[in-house]
Tab-separated table of C-alpha atoms and ligand atoms in Angstrom:
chain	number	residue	atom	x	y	z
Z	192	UNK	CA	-10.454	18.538	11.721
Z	193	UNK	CA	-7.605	19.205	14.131
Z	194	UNK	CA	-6.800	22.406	12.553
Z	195	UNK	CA	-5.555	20.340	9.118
Z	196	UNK	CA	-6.818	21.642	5.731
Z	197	UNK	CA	-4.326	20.973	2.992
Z	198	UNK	CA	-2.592	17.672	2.691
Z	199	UNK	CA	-0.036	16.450	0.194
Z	200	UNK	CA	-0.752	13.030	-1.238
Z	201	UNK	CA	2.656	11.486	-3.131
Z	202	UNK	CA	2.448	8.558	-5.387
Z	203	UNK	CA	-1.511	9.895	-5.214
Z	204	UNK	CA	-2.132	8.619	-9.014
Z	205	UNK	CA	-1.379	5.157	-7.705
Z	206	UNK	CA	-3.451	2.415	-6.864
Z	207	UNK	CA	-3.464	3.210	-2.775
Z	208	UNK	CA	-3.045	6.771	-3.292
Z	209	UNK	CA	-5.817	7.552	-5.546
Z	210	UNK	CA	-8.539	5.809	-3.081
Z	211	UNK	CA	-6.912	7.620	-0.518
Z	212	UNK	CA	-6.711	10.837	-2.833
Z	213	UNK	CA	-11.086	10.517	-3.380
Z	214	UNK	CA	-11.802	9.846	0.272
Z	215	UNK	CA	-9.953	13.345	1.544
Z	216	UNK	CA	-11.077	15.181	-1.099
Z	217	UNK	CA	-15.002	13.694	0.167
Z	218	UNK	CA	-14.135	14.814	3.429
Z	219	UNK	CA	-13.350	18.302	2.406
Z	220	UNK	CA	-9.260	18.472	2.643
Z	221	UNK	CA	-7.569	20.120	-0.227
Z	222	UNK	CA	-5.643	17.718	-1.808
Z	223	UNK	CA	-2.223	18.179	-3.398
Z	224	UNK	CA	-1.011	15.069	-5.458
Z	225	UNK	CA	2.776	14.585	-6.777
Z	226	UNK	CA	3.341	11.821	-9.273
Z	227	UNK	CA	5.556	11.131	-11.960
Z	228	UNK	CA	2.889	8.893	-13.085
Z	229	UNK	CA	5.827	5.830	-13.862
Z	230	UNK	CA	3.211	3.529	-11.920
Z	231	UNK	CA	0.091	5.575	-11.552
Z	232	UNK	CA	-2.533	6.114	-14.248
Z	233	UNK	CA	-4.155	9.685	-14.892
Z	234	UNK	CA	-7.720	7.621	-14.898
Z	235	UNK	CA	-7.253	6.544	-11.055
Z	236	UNK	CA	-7.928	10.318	-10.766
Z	237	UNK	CA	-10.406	10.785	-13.461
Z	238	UNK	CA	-12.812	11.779	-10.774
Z	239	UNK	CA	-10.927	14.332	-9.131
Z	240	UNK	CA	-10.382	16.778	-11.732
Z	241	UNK	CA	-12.639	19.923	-11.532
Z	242	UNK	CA	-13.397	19.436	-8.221
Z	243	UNK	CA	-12.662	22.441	-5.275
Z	244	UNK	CA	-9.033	21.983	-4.097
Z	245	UNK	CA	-7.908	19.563	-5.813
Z	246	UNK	CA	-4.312	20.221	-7.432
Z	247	UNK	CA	-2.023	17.911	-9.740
Z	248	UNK	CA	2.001	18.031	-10.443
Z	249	UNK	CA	3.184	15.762	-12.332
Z	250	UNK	CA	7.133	15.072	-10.832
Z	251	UNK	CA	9.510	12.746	-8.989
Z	252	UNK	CA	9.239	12.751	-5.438
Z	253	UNK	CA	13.764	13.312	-5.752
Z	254	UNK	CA	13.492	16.616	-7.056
Z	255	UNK	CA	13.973	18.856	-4.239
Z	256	UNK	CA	12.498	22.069	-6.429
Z	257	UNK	CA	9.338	20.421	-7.203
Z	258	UNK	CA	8.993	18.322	-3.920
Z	259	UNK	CA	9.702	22.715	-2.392
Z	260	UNK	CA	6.668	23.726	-4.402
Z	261	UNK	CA	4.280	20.689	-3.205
Z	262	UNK	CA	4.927	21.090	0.414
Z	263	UNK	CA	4.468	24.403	0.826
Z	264	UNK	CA	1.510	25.456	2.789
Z	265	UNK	CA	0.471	21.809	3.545
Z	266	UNK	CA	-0.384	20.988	6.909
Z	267	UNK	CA	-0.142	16.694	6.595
Z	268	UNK	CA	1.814	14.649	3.706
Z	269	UNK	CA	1.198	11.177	3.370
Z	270	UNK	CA	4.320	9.455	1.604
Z	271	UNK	CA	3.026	6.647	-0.784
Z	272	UNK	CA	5.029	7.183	-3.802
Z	273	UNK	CA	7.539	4.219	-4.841
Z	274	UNK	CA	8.584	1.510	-6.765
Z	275	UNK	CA	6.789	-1.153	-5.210
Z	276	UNK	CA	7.948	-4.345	-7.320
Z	277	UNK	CA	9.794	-6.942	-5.631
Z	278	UNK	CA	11.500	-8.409	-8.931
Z	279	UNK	CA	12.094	-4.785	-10.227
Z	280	UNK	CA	14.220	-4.324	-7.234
Z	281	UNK	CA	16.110	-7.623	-7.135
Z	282	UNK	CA	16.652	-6.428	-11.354
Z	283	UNK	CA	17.736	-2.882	-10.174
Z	284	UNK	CA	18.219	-2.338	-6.771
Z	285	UNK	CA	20.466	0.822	-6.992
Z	286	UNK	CA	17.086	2.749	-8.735
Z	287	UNK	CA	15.030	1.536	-5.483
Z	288	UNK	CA	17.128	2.664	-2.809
Z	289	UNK	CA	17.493	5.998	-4.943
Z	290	UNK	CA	13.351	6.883	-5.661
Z	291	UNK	CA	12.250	4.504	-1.879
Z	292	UNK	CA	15.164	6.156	-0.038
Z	293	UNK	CA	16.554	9.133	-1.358
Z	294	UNK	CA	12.911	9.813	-2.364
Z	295	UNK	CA	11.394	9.616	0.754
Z	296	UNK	CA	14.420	11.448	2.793
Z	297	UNK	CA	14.260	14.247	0.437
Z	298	UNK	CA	10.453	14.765	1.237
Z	299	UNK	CA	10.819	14.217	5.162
Z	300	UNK	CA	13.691	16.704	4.786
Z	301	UNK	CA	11.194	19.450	2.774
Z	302	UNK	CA	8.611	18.731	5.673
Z	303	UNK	CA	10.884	19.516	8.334
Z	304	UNK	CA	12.402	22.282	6.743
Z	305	UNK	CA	8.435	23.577	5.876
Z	306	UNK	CA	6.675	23.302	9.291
Z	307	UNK	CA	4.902	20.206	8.255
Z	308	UNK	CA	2.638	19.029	10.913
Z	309	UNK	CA	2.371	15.047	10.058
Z	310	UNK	CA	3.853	12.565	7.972
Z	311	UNK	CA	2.579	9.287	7.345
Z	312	UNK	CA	4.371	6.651	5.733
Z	313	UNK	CA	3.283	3.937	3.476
Z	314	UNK	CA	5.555	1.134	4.763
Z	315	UNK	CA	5.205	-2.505	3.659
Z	316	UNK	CA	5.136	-5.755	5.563
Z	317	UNK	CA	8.135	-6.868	3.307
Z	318	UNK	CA	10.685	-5.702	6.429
Z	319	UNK	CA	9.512	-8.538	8.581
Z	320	UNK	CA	11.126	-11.235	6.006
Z	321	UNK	CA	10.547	-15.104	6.171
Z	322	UNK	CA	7.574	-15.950	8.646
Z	323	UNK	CA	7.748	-18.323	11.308
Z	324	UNK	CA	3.818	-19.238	11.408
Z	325	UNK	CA	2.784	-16.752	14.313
Z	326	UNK	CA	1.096	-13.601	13.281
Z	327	UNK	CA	3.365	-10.474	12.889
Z	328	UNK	CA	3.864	-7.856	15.683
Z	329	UNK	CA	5.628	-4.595	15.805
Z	330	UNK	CA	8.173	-5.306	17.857
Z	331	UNK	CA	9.603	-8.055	15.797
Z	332	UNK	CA	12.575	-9.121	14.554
Z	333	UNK	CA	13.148	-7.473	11.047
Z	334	UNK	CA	14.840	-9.263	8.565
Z	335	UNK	CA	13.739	-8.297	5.141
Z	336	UNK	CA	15.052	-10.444	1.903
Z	337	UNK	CA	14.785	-8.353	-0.621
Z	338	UNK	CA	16.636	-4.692	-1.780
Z	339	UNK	CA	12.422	-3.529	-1.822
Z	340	UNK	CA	12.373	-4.596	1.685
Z	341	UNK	CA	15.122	-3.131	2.851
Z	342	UNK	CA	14.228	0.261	1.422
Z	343	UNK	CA	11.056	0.346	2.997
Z	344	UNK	CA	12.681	-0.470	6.324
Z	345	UNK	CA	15.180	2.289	5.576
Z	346	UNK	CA	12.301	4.962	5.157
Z	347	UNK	CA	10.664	3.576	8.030
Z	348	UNK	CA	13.901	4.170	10.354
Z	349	UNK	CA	14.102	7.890	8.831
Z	350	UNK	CA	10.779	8.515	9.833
Z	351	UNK	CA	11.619	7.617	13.230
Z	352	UNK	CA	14.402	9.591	13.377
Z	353	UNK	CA	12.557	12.203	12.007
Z	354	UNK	CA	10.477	12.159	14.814
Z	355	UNK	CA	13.518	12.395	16.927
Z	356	UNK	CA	15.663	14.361	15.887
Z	357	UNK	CA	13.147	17.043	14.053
Z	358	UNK	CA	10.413	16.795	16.323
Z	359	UNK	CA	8.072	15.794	12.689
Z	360	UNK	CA	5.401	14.239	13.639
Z	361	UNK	CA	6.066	10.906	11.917
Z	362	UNK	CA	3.705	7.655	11.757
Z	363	UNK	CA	4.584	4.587	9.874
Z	364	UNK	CA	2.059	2.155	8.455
Z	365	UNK	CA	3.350	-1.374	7.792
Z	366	UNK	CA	0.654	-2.859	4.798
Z	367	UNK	CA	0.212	-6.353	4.092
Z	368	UNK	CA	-1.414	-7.601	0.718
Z	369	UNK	CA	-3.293	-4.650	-0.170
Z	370	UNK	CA	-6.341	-5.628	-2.571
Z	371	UNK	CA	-9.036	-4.057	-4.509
Z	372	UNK	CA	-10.573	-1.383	-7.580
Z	373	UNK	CA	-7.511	0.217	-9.448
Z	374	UNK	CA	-4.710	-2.787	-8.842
Z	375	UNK	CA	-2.830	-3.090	-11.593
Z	376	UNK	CA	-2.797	-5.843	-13.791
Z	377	UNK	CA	0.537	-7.270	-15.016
Z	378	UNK	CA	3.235	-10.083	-14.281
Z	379	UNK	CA	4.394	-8.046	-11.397
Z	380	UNK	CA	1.009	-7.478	-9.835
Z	381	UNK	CA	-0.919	-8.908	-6.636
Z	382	UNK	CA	-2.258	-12.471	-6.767
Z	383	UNK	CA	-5.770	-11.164	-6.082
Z	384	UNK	CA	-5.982	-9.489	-9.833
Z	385	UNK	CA	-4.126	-11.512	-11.565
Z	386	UNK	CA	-6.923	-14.375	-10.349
Z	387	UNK	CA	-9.542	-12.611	-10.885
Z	388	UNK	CA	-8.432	-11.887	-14.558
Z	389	UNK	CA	-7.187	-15.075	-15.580
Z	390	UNK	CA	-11.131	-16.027	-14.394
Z	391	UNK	CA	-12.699	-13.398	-16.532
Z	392	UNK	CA	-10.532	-14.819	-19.435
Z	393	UNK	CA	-11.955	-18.496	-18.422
Z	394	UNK	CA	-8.597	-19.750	-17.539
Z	395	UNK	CA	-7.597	-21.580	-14.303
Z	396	UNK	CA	-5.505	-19.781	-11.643
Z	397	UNK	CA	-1.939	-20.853	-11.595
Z	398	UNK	CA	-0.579	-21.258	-8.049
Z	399	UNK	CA	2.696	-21.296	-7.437
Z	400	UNK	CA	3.741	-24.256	-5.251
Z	401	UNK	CA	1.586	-26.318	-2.810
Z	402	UNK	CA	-0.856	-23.199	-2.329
Z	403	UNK	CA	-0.490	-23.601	1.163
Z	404	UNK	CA	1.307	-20.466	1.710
Z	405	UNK	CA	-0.863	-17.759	3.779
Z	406	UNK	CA	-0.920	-14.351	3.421
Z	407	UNK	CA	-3.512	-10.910	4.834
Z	408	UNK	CA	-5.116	-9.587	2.120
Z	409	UNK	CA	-6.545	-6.149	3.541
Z	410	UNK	CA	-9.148	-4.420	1.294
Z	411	UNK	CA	-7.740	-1.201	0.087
Z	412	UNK	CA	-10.621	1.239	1.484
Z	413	UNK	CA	-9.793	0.115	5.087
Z	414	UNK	CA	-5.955	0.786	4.304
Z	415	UNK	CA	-7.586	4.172	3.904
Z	416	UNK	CA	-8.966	4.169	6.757
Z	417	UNK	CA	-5.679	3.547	8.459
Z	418	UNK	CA	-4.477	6.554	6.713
Z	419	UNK	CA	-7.099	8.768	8.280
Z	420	UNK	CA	-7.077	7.557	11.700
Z	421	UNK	CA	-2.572	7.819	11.276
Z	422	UNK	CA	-3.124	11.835	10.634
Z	423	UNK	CA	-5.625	12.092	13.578
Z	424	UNK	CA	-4.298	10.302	15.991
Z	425	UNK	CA	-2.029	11.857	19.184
Z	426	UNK	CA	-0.457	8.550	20.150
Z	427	UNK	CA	0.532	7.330	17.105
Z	428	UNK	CA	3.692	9.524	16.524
Z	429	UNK	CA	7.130	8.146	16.372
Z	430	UNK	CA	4.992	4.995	16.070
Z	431	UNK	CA	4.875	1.715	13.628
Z	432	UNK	CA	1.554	-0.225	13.352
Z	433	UNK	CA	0.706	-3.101	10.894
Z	434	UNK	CA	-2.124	-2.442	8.922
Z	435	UNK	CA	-3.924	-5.919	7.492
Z	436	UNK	CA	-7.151	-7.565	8.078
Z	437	UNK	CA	-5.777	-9.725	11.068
Z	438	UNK	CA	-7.116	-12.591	9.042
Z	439	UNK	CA	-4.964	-15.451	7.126
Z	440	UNK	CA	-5.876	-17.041	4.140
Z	441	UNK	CA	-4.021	-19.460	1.901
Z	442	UNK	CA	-3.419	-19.149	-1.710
Z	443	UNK	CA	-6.131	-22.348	-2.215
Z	444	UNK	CA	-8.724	-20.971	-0.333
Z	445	UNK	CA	-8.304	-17.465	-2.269
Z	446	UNK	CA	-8.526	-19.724	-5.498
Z	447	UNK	CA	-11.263	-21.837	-4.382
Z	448	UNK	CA	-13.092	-18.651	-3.056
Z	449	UNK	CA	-12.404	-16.666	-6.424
Z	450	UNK	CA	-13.750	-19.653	-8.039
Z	451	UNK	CA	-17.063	-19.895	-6.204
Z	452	UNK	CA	-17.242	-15.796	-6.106
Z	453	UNK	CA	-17.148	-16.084	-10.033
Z	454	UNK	CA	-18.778	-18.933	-10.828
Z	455	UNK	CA	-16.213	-20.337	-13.126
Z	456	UNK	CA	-15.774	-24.023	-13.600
Z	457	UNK	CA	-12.191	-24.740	-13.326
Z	458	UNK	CA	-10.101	-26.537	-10.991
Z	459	UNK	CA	-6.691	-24.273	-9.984
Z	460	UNK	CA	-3.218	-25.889	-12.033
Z	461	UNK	CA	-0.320	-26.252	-9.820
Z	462	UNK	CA	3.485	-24.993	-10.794
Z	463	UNK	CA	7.212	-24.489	-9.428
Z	464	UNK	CA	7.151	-22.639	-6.107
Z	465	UNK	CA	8.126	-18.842	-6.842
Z	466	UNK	CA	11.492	-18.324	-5.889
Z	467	UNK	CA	11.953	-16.124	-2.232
Z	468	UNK	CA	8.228	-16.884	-1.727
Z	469	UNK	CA	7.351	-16.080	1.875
Z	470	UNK	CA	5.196	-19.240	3.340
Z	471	UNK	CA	3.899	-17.011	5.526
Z	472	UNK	CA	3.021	-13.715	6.053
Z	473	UNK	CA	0.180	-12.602	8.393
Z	474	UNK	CA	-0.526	-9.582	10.608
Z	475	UNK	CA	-1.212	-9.193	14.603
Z	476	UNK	CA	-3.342	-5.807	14.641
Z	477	UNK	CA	-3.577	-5.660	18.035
Z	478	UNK	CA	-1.292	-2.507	18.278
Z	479	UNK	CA	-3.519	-0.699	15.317
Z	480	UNK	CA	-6.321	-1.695	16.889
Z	481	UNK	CA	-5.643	-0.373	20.620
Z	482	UNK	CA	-3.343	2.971	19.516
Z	483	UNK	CA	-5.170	3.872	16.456
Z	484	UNK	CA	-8.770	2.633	16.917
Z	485	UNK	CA	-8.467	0.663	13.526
Z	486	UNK	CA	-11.085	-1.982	12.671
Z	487	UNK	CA	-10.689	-3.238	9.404
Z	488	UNK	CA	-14.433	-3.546	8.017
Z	489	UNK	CA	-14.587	-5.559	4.547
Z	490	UNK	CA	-14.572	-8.911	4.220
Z	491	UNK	CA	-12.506	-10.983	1.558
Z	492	UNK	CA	-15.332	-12.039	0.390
Z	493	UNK	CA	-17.107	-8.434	-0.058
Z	494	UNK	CA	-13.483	-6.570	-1.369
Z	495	UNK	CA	-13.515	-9.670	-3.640
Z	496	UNK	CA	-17.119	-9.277	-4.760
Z	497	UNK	CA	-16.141	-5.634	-5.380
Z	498	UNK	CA	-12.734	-5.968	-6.802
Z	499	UNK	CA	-14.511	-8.496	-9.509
Z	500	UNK	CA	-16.339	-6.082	-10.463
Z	501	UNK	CA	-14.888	-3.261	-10.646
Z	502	UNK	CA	-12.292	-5.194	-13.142
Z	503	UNK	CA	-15.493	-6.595	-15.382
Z	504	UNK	CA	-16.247	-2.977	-15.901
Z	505	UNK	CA	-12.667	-2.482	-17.172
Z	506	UNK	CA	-11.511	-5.284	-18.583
Z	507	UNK	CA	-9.499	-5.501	-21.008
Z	508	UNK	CA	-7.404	-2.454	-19.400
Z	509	UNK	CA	-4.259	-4.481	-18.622
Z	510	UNK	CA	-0.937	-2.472	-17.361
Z	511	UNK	CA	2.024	-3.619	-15.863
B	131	LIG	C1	3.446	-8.744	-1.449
B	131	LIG	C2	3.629	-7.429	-2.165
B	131	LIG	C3	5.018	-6.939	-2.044
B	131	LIG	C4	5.455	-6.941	-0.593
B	131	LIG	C5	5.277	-8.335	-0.024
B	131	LIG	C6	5.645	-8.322	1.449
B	131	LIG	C7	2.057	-7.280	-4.006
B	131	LIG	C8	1.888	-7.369	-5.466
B	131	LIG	N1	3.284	-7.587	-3.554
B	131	LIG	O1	4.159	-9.768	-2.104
B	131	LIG	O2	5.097	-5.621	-2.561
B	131	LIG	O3	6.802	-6.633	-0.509
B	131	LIG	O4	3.915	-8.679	-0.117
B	131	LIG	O5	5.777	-9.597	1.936
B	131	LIG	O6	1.153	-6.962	-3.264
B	131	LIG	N2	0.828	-16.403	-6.360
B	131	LIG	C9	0.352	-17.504	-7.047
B	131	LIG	N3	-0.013	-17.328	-8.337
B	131	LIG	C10	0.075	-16.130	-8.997
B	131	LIG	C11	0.580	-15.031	-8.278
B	131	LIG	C12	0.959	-15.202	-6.962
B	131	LIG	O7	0.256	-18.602	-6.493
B	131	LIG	O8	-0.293	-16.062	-10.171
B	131	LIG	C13	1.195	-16.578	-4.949
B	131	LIG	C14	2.619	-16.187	-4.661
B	131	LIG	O9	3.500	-17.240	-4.895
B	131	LIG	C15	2.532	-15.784	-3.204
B	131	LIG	C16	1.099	-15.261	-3.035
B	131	LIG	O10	0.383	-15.717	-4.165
B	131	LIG	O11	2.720	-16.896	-2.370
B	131	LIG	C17	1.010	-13.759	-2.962
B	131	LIG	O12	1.759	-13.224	-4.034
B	131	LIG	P1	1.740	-11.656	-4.376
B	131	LIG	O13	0.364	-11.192	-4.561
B	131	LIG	O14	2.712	-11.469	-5.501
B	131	LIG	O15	2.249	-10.950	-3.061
B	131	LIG	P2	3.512	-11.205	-2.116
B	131	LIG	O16	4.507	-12.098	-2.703
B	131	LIG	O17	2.953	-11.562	-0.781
């Protein structure tokens, strides 16, 4: 496996991180995960503990001493951890820039410092800002509207630089609406489970606005994917790729298709449009696709059928 054996796996406890976390840990890496568990939940992991090289510290990824004793000896980190709320960051944007940027400086800085062979970033498709109706590319303009956005395209740049400067071997992954098992469910969570729970409680999904709005829900196991084919591949460094299904779908059609999926008979109740709602937010893959070889391979419907029920099995296990 290109000489790699240990990897580092921040924010690992998390809903990304802890698929992520199971699939390396399949494939034989020994895994390091650093969370301060503010988001993640010790039973994303409950299947990791016990098994050969697998090793847990509990800490915040701004703590140079701990962030020290995690790196050391690993050969590839991949950067997930963060405070990924939108409305947390337009409440407290000062905290964001601190554990998104500071954070994820302090951890490229370790790396460099280290001998860290790769670093892959979780970026977000939040940097691209207010859609104009064509699918997403790279090389766009980037015009994020919110203090969340902005500190993902901040980490994004120091990667880069990284690159540049350090010689790290840097790749940045740009998700879209990430989707499946282990979502959290709250007020500040994805569409996707707070749909499918409202349905398991028998009550109609509430869309905000006309419903028209599109977005790319990519299923999280081929976001995992991305990951793998990110540490592997040569031409990816110094690079950005989206990482979504390449697929649009609007906000009805999720409802409707939840609906169906679920077998619930409602009708989806219509409200005020959420304020800084993006109309439309969809991503060209073509760049993934051709650099890293990435094919997404789930379906809406089949990460649906699977997210469903993964949450009837534990339901009633709400956190925001
Ligand atoms: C998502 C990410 C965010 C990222 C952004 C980039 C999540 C939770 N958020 O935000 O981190 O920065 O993409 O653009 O993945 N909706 C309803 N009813 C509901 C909930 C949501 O109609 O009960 C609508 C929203 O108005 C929105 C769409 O569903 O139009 C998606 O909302 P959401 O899942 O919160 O994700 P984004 O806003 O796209």
């Amino acid at each position: 496996m290109r000489g790699y054996s240990r990897v580092l796996v921040t924010g690992g406890a998390g809903f990304i991180g802890s698929h992520l976390v199971d699939r390396l840990l399949g494939e034989g890496f020994e895994v390091v995960v650093l969370d301060d568990f503010s988001s993640g939940r010790m039973e994303n992991l409950s299947g990791c503990f016990g098994r050969d090289g697998f090793v847990l510290v509990r800490g915040d990824v701004r703590d140079r001493d701990v962030v020290r004793k995690v790196v050391e000896g690993v050969d590839v980190v991949f950067h997930l951890a963060a405070l990924v709320s939108v409305p947390v960051s337009v409440e407290n944007p000062v905290l964001v820039e601190d554990v998104n940027v500071g954070g994820t400086l302090n951890v490229l800085k370790v790396c460099v410092d280290v001998g860290v062979k790769r670093f892959v970033f979780a970026g977000s498709c939040a940097v691209y800002g207010e859609g104009h109706g064509v699918p997403r590319r790279e090389d766009d303009v980037l015009d994020p509207i919110s203090p969340y956005g902005v500190s993902k395209l901040a980490g994004e740049f120091y990667c880069r630089v990284f690159y540049r400067v350090y010689g790290l071997e840097t790749v940045v992954l740009r998700y879209f609406n990430v989707y499946g098992p282990r979502q959290v469910y709250g007020p500040y969570s994805g569409v996707i489970s707070i749909f499918i729970n409202r349905l398991l409680e028998g009550r109609p999904p509430v869309i905000f606005g006309d419903g028209n709005q599109v977005r790319d829900f990519v299923y999280v196991k081929d976001v995992v994917e991305a990951n793998f084919l990110a540490m592997f591949s040569k031409n990816a460094v110094g690079e950005v790729f989206n990482v979504g299904s390449g697929r649009c779908t609007s906000i009805n059609e999720l409802a409707g298709l939840l609906i169906e999926l679920m077998g619930v008979d409602v009708k989806p109740v219509y409200s005020d449009p959420r304020l800084g709602d993006i109309r439309y937010s969809c991503a060209d893959i073509s760049r993934a696709r051709k650099v890293l070889g990435f094919e997404p391979k789930v379906s809406l419907r089949e990460g649906l059928l699977e997210t469903i029920a993964w949450f009837k099995e534990n339901y009633g296990r709400k956190t925001a």
